[in-house]
Coordinates of C-alpha atoms and ligand atoms in Angstrom, one line a residue:
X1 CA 90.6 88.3 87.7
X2 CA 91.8 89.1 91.0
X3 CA 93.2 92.3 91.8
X4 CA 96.9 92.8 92.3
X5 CA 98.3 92.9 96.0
X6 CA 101.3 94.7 97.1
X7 CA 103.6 93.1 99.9
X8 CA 105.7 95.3 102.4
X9 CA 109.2 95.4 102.3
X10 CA 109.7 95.0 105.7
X11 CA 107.6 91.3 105.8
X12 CA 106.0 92.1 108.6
X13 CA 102.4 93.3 107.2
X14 CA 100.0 91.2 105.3
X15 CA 99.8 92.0 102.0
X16 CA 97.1 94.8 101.1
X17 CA 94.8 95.9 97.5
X18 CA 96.1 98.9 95.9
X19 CA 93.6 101.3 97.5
X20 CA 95.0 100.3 101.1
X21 CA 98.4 100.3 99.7
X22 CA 97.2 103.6 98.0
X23 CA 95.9 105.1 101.2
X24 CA 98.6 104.3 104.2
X25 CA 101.7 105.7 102.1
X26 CA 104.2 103.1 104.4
X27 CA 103.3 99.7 106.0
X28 CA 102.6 99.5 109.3
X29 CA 105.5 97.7 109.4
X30 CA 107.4 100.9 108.3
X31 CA 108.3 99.1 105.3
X32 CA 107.5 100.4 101.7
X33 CA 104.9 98.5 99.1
X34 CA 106.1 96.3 96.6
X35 CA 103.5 94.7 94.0
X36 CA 104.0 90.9 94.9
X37 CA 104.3 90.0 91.3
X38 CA 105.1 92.6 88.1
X39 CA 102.1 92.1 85.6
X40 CA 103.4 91.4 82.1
X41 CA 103.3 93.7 78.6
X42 CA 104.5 92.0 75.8
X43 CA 106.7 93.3 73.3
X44 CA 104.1 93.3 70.6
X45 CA 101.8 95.8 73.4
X46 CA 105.4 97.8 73.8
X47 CA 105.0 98.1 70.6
X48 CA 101.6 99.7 70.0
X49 CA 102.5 102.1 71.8
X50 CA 104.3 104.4 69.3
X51 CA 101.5 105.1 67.6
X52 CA 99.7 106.1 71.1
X53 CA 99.1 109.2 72.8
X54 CA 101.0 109.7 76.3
X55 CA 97.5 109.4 77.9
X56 CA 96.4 106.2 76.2
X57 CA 99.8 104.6 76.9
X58 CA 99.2 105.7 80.7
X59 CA 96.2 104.3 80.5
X60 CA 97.3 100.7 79.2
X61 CA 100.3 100.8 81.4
X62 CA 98.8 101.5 85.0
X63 CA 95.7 99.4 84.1
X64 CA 97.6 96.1 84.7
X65 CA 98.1 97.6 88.2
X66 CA 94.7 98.8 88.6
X67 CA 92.4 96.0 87.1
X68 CA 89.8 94.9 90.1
X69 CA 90.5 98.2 92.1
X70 CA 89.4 100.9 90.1
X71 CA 87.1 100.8 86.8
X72 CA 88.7 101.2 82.8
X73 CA 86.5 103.8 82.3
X74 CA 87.4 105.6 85.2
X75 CA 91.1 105.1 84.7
X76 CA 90.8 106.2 81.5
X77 CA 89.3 109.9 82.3
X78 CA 92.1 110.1 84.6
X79 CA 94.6 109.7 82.2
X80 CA 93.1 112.1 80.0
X81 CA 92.7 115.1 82.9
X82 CA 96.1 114.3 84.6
X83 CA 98.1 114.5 81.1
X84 CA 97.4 117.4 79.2
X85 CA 100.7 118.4 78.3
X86 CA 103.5 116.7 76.1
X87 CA 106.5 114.6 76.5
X88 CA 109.2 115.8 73.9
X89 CA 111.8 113.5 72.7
X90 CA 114.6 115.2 71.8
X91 CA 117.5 114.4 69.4
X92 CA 120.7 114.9 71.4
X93 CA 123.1 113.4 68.8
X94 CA 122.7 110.1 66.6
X95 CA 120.5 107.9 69.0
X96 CA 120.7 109.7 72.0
X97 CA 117.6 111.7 73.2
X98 CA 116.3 113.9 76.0
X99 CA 113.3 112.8 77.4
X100 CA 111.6 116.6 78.7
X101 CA 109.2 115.8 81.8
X102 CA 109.3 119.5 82.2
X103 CA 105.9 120.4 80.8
X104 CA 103.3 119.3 83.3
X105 CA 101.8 122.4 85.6
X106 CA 105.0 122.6 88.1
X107 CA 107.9 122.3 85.1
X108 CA 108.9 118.8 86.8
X109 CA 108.4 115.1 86.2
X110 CA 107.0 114.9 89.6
X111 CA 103.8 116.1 88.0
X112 CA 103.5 112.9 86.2
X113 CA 102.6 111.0 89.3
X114 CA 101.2 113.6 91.5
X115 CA 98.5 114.5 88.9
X116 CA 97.1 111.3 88.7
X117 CA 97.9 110.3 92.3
X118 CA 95.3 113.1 93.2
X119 CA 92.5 111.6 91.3
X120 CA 93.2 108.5 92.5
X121 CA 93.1 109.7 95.7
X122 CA 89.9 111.9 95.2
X123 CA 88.4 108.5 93.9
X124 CA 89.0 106.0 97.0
X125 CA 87.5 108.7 99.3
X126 CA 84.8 109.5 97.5
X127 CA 83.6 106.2 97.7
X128 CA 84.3 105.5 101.2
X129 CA 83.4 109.3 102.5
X130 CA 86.5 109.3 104.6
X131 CA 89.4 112.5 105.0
X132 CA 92.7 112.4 104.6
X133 CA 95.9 114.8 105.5
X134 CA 98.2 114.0 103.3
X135 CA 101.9 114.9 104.5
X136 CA 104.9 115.7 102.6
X137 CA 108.6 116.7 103.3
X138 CA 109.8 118.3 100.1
X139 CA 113.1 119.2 98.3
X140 CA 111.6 121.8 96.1
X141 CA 109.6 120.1 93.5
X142 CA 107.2 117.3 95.0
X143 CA 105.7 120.2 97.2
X144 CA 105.0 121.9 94.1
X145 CA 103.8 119.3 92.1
X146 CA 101.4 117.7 94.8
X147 CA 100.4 121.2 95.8
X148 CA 99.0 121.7 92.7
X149 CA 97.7 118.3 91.9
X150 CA 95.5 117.6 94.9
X151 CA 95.1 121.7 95.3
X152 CA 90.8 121.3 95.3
X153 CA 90.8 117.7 95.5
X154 CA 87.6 117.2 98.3
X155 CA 88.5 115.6 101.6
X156 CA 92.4 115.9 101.1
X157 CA 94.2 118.5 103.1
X158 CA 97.8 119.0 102.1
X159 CA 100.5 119.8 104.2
X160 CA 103.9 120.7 102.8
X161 CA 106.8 120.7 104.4
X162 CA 110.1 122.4 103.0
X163 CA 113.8 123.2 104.0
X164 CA 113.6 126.9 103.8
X165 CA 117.2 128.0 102.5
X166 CA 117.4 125.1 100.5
X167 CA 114.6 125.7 97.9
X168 CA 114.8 128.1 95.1
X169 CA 112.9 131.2 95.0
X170 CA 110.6 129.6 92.0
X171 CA 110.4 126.0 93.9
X172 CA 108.9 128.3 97.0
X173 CA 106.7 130.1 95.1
X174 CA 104.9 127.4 93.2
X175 CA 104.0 125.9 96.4
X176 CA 103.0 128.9 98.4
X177 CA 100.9 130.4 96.1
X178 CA 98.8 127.6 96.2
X179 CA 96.4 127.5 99.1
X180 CA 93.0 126.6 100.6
X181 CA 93.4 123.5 101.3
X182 CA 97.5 123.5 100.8
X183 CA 99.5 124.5 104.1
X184 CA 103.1 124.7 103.4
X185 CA 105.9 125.2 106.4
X186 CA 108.8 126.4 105.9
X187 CA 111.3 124.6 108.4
X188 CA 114.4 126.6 109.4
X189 CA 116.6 123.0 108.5
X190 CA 117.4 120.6 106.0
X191 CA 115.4 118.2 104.1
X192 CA 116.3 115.7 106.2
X193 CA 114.7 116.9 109.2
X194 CA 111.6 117.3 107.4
X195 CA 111.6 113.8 106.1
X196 CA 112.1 113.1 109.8
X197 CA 109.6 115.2 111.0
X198 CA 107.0 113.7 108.4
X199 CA 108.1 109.7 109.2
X200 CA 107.6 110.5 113.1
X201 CA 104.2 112.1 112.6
X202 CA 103.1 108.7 110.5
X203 CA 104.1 106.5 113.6
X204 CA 102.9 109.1 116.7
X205 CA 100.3 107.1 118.9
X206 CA 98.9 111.1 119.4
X207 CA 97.7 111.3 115.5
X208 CA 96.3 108.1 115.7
X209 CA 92.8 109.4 115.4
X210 CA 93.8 112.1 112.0
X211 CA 93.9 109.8 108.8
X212 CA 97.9 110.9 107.5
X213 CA 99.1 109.8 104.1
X214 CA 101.7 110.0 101.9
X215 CA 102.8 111.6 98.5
X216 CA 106.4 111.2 98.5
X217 CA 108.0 108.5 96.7
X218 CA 107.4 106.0 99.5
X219 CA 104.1 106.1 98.7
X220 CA 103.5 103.4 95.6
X221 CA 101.3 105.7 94.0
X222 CA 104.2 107.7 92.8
X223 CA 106.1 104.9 91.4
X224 CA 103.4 103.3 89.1
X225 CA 102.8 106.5 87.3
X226 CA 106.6 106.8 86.7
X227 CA 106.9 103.8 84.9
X228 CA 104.9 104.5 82.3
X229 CA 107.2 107.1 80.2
X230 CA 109.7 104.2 79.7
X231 CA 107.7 102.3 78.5
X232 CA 106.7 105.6 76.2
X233 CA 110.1 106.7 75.2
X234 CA 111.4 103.3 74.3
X235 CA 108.2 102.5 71.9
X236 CA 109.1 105.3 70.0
X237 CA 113.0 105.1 69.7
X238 CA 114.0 101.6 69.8
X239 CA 113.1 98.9 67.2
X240 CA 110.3 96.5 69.0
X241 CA 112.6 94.4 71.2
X242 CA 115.7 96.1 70.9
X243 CA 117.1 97.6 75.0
X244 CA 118.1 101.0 75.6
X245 CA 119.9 102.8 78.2
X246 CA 118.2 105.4 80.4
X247 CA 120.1 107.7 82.4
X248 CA 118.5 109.6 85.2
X249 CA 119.4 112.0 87.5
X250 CA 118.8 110.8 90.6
X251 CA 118.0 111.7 94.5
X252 CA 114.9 109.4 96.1
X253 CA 115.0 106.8 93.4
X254 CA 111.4 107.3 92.8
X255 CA 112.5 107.7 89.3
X256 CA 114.9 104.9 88.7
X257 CA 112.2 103.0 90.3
X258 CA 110.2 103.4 87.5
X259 CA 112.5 102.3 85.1
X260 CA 112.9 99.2 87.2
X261 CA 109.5 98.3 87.1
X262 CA 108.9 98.9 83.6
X263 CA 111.8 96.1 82.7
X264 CA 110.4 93.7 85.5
X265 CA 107.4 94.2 83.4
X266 CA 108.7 93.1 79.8
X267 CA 110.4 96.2 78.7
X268 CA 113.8 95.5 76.9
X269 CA 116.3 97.9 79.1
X270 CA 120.0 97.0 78.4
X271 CA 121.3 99.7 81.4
X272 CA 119.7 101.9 83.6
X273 CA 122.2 104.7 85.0
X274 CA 121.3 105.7 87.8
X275 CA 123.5 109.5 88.3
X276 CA 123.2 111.2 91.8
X277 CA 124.9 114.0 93.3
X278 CA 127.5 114.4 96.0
X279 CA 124.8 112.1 97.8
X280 CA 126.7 109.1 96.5
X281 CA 125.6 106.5 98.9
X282 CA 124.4 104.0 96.3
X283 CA 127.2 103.9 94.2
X284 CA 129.5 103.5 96.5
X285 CA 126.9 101.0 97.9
X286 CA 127.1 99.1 94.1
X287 CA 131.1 99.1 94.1
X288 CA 131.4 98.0 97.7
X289 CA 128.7 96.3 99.0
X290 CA 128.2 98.0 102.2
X291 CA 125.4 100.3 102.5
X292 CA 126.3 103.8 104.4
X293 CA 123.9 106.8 104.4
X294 CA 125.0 110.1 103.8
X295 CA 123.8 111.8 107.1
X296 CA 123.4 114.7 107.1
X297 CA 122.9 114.9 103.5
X298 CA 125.1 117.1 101.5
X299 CA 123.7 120.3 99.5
X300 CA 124.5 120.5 96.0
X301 CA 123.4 122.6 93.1
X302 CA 120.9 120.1 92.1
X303 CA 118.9 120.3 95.2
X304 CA 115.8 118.1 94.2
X305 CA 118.3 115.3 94.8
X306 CA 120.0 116.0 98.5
X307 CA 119.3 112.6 100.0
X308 CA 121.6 111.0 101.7
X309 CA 119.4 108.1 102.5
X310 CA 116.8 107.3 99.4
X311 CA 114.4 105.5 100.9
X312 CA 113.5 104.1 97.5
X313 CA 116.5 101.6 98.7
X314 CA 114.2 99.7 100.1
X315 CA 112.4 98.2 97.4
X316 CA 115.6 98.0 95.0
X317 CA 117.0 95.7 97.2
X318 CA 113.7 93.8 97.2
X319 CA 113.3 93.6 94.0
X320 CA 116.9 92.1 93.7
X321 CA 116.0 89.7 96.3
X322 CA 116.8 91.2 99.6
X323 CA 115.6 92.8 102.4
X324 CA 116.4 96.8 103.5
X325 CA 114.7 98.2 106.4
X326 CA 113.9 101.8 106.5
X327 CA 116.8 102.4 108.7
X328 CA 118.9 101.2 105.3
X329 CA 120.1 98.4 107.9
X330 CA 120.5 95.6 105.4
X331 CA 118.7 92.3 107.1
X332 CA 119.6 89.6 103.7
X333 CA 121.8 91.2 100.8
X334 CA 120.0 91.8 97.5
X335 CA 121.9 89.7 93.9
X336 CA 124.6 92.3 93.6
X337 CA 126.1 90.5 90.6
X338 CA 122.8 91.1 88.9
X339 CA 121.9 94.6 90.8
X340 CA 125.7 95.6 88.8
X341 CA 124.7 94.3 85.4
X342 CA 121.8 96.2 85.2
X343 CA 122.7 99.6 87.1
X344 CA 125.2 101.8 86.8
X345 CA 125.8 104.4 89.0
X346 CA 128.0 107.3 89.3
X347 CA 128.6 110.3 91.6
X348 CA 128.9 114.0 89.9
X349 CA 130.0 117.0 91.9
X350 CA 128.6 120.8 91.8
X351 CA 131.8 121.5 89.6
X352 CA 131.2 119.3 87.3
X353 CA 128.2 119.8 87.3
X354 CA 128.3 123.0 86.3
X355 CA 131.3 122.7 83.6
X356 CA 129.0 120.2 82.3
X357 CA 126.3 122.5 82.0
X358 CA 128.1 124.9 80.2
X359 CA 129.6 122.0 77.5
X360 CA 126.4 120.5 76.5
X361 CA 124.8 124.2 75.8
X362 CA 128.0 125.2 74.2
X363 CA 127.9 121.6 72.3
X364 CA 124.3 121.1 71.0
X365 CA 122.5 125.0 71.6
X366 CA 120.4 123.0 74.2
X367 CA 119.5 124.3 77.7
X368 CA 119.5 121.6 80.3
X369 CA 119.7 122.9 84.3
X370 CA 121.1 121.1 87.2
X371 CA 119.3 117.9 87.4
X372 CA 119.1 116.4 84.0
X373 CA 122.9 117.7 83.6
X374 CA 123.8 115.3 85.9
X375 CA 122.0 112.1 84.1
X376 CA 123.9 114.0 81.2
X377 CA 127.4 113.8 82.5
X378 CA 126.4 109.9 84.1
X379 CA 125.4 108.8 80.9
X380 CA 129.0 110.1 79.6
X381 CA 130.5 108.6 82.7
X382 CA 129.2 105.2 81.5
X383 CA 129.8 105.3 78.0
X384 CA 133.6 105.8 78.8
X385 CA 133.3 103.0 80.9
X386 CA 131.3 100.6 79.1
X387 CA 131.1 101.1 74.8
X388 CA 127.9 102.1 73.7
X389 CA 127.6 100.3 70.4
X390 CA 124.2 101.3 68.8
X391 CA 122.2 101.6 72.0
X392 CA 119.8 104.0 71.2
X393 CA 119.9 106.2 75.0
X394 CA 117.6 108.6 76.4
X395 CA 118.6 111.1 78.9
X396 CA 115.8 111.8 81.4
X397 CA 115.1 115.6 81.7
X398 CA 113.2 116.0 85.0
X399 CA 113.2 120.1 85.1
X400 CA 112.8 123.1 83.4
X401 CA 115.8 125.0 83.4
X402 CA 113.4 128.1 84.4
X403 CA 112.8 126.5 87.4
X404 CA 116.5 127.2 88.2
X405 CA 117.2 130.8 86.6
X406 CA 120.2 131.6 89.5
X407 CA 122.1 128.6 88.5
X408 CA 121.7 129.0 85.1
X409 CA 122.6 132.2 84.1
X410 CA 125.4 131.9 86.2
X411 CA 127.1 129.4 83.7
X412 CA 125.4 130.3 80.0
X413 CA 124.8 134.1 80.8
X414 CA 121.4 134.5 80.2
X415 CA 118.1 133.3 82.5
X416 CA 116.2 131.1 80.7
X417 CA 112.7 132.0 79.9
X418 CA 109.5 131.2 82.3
X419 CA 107.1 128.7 80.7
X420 CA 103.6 129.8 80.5
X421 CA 102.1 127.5 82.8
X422 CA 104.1 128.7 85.5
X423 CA 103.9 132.6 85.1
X424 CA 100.5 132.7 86.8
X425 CA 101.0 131.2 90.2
X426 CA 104.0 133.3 90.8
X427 CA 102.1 135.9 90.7
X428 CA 100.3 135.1 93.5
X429 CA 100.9 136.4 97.0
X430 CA 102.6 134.0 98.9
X431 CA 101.5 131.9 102.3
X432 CA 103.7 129.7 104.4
X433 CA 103.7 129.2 108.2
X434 CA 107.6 128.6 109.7
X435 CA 108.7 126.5 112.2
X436 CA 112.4 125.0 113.4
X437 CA 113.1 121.6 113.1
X438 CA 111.2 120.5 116.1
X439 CA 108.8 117.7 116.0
X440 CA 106.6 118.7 119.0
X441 CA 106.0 121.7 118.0
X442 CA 104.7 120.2 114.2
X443 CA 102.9 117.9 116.7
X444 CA 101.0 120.5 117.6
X445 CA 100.6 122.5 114.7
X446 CA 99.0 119.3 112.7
X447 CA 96.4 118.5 116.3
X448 CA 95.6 122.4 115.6
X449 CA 95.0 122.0 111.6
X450 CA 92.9 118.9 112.2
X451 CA 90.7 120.9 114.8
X452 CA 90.1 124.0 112.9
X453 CA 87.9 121.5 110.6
Ligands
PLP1 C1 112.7 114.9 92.6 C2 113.7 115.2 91.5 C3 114.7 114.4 91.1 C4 115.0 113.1 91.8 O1 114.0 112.1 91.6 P1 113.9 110.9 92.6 O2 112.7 110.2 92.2 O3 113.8 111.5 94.0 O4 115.2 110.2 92.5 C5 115.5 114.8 90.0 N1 115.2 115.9 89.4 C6 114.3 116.8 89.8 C7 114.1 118.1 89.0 C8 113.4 116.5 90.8 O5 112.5 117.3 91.2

């Protein structure tokens, strides 16, 4: 069987093998990777999965995207290394559930993909001998997560790039404690200038010559892993065949991306919620038709999701038929009649946020923090909107509360406890380099890290 190519968003690039999509992050073209077709799982494969452990499901689930690139058995050992931890399902009421991606090594979900995109990684270089910076502009967890994933993965060098007042204290240490062949900066800016900063340094004729990738969300590499806990949760809860609704919280759309490719590849979804922050560009997007980014993009309490243009865009609007360029300039609208159907999207501010916070602890004596709240209060904001019936629904937690201790305690009282896994990095002395948001000077920095080796 041939393996699977991914197509650019853009249209402008030929089509490229998952390794090549793998390895470039973006298209030449500047557009993002799309698989050209979804490989299929039928419902009776959905439904092995329940008695499967998350690793093994992994492993069936990214093999359809893998088959002809990289070898079963080699897959397979890096399902088992990469997940090592659990995936609770948690009863929230009567067939609603909390989904807790908070136990991987950085207390985020981004560990699901960053673990196994860093063997992946390690893989395709090892077998072509080559070296790769791999750059990333970070909100607070992705640095974390990809800091520790690839932290002592040969030929990769990491470089990290971070919003300095916008991170919590616990996001910053989990990534500067990491080092060797981790570099994070702290940029005195927002989050969109380090996106900027990061998208300029892929395109710069000067960097030609050092070999840059990619492990944010553009990159597909995130996406496929992310797809896989739907496809977990939904064995498990639902009868075989019956959709569900999944709410989750939502900045990039890496995420929600996921969850879109796991129903383009067989899984029964009924909605998918997709609940952002004061960065409400795609909703109001999905009520009006008319795409505006958010620019700058507003802070909120739930800072992992401060974009005000998710570049995941892109390849919604593709898979619904249209075309997005990474400007969010809309060259051929998408189906919006069927984008509606099957999304639902609402906007939750900081306040209610918070209140909301405070009322599911109160409510059900559990502790979510600012993220998953929000998928929380969107998953309310829908079933007001739209009856539930017997639905079974699953609220995506993609964070420890721990993670978040300021925000916490001030709206139950108390700071939550830190999770094992995390205690021993923040130990660590911290390391970061600082910079404002000026591109030649990053220039400069990056010609200087790639000469020092
Ligand atoms: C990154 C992140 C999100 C948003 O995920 P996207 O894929 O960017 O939409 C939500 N919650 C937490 C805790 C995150 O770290």
């Amino acid at each position: 069987m041939s393996a699977l190519l991914f197509r650019s968003t853009n249209g402008q690039s030929p089509s490229v093998n998952l390794r090549a999509a793998f390895l470039a992050g973006q298209a030449q073209d500047r557009g993002l990777y799309l698989p050209e077709h979804f490989p299929q799982l039928t419902l009776d494969e959905i439904a092995e999965f329940a008695e499967l452990p998350y690793r093994e499901v992994a492993f069936r689930v990214l093999r359809k995207f893998t088959e002809g690139a990289i070898p079963d058995d080699a897959l397979a050992a890096m399902c088992n290394q990469a997940y090592d931890f659990g995936v609770p399902l948690e009863v929230i009421e009567r067939g609603v559930y909390l989904m807790r991606l908070d136990q991987g090594p950085t207390a985020s979900f981004k560990d699901f993909a960053a673990q196994i995109m860093a063997q992946m990684f390690g893989l395709f270089l090892q077998e072509d001998g080559g070296q790769v910076t791999i750059l990333t502009a970070t909100s607070g967890d992705t640095g974390a997560a990809v800091a520790h994933a690839f932290h002592e993965i040969p030929s990769v060098r990491v470089i990290v790039l971070f919003p300095l007042a916008e991170v919590s204290e616990r996001q910053r240490k989990l990534m500067t404690t990491v080092k060797e062949n981790v570099r994070t900066v702290a940029i005195d800016g927002k989050f969109d200038d380090c996106q900027a900063m990061v998208k300029r340094a892929f395109t710069d004729p000067a960097l030609q010559h050092i070999h840059l990738s990619s492990a944010n969300s553009i990159n597909i590499g995130r996406l496929l892993p992310q797809s896989v806990y739907y496809f977990y949760a939904a064995s498990r809860l639902a009868q075989p065949g019956e959709p569900m609704v999944f709410s989750i919280p939502s900045g990039n759309f890496g995420d929600m991306m996921g969850c879109v490719f796991a129903r383009e590849m067989g899984l029964p979804v009924r909605k998918i919620i997709a609940a952002v922050n004061a960065n409400d560009s795609f909703p109001r997007y999905l009520e009006s038709g008319v795409y505006e980014k958010i620019s700058p993009s507003r802070n909120s309490v739930s800072n992992a999701m401060n974009v005000g243009h998710p570049s995941n865009l892109a390849r919604l609007v593709a898979v619904y038929g249209g075309q997005m360029d990474e400007t969010g300039k809309i060259h051929r609208s998408p189906d919006l009649t069927a984008m509606r159907r099957d999304i639902f999207s609402t906007s939750i501010n900081d306040e209610r946020t918070r209140t909301s916070l405070r009322d599911f602890w109160n409510k059900y004596q559990i502790l979510l923090e600012p993220h998953g709240v929000v998928a929380w209060q969107g998953f309310l904001d829908w079933c007001a909107a739209e009856p539930i019936g017997s639905t079974p629904a699953v609220i995506v937690g993609t964070a420890n509360p721990a993670k978040f201790p300021e925000e916490v305690e001030k709206v139950v009282g108390w700071a939550p406890d830190v999770p094992a896994a995390m205690t021993a990095g923040l130990q660590q002395p911290e390391d970061f380099d600082r910079m404002g948001p000026d591109y030649d000077q990053f220039r400069s920095y990056l010609l200087k890290a790639h000469a020092s080796n």
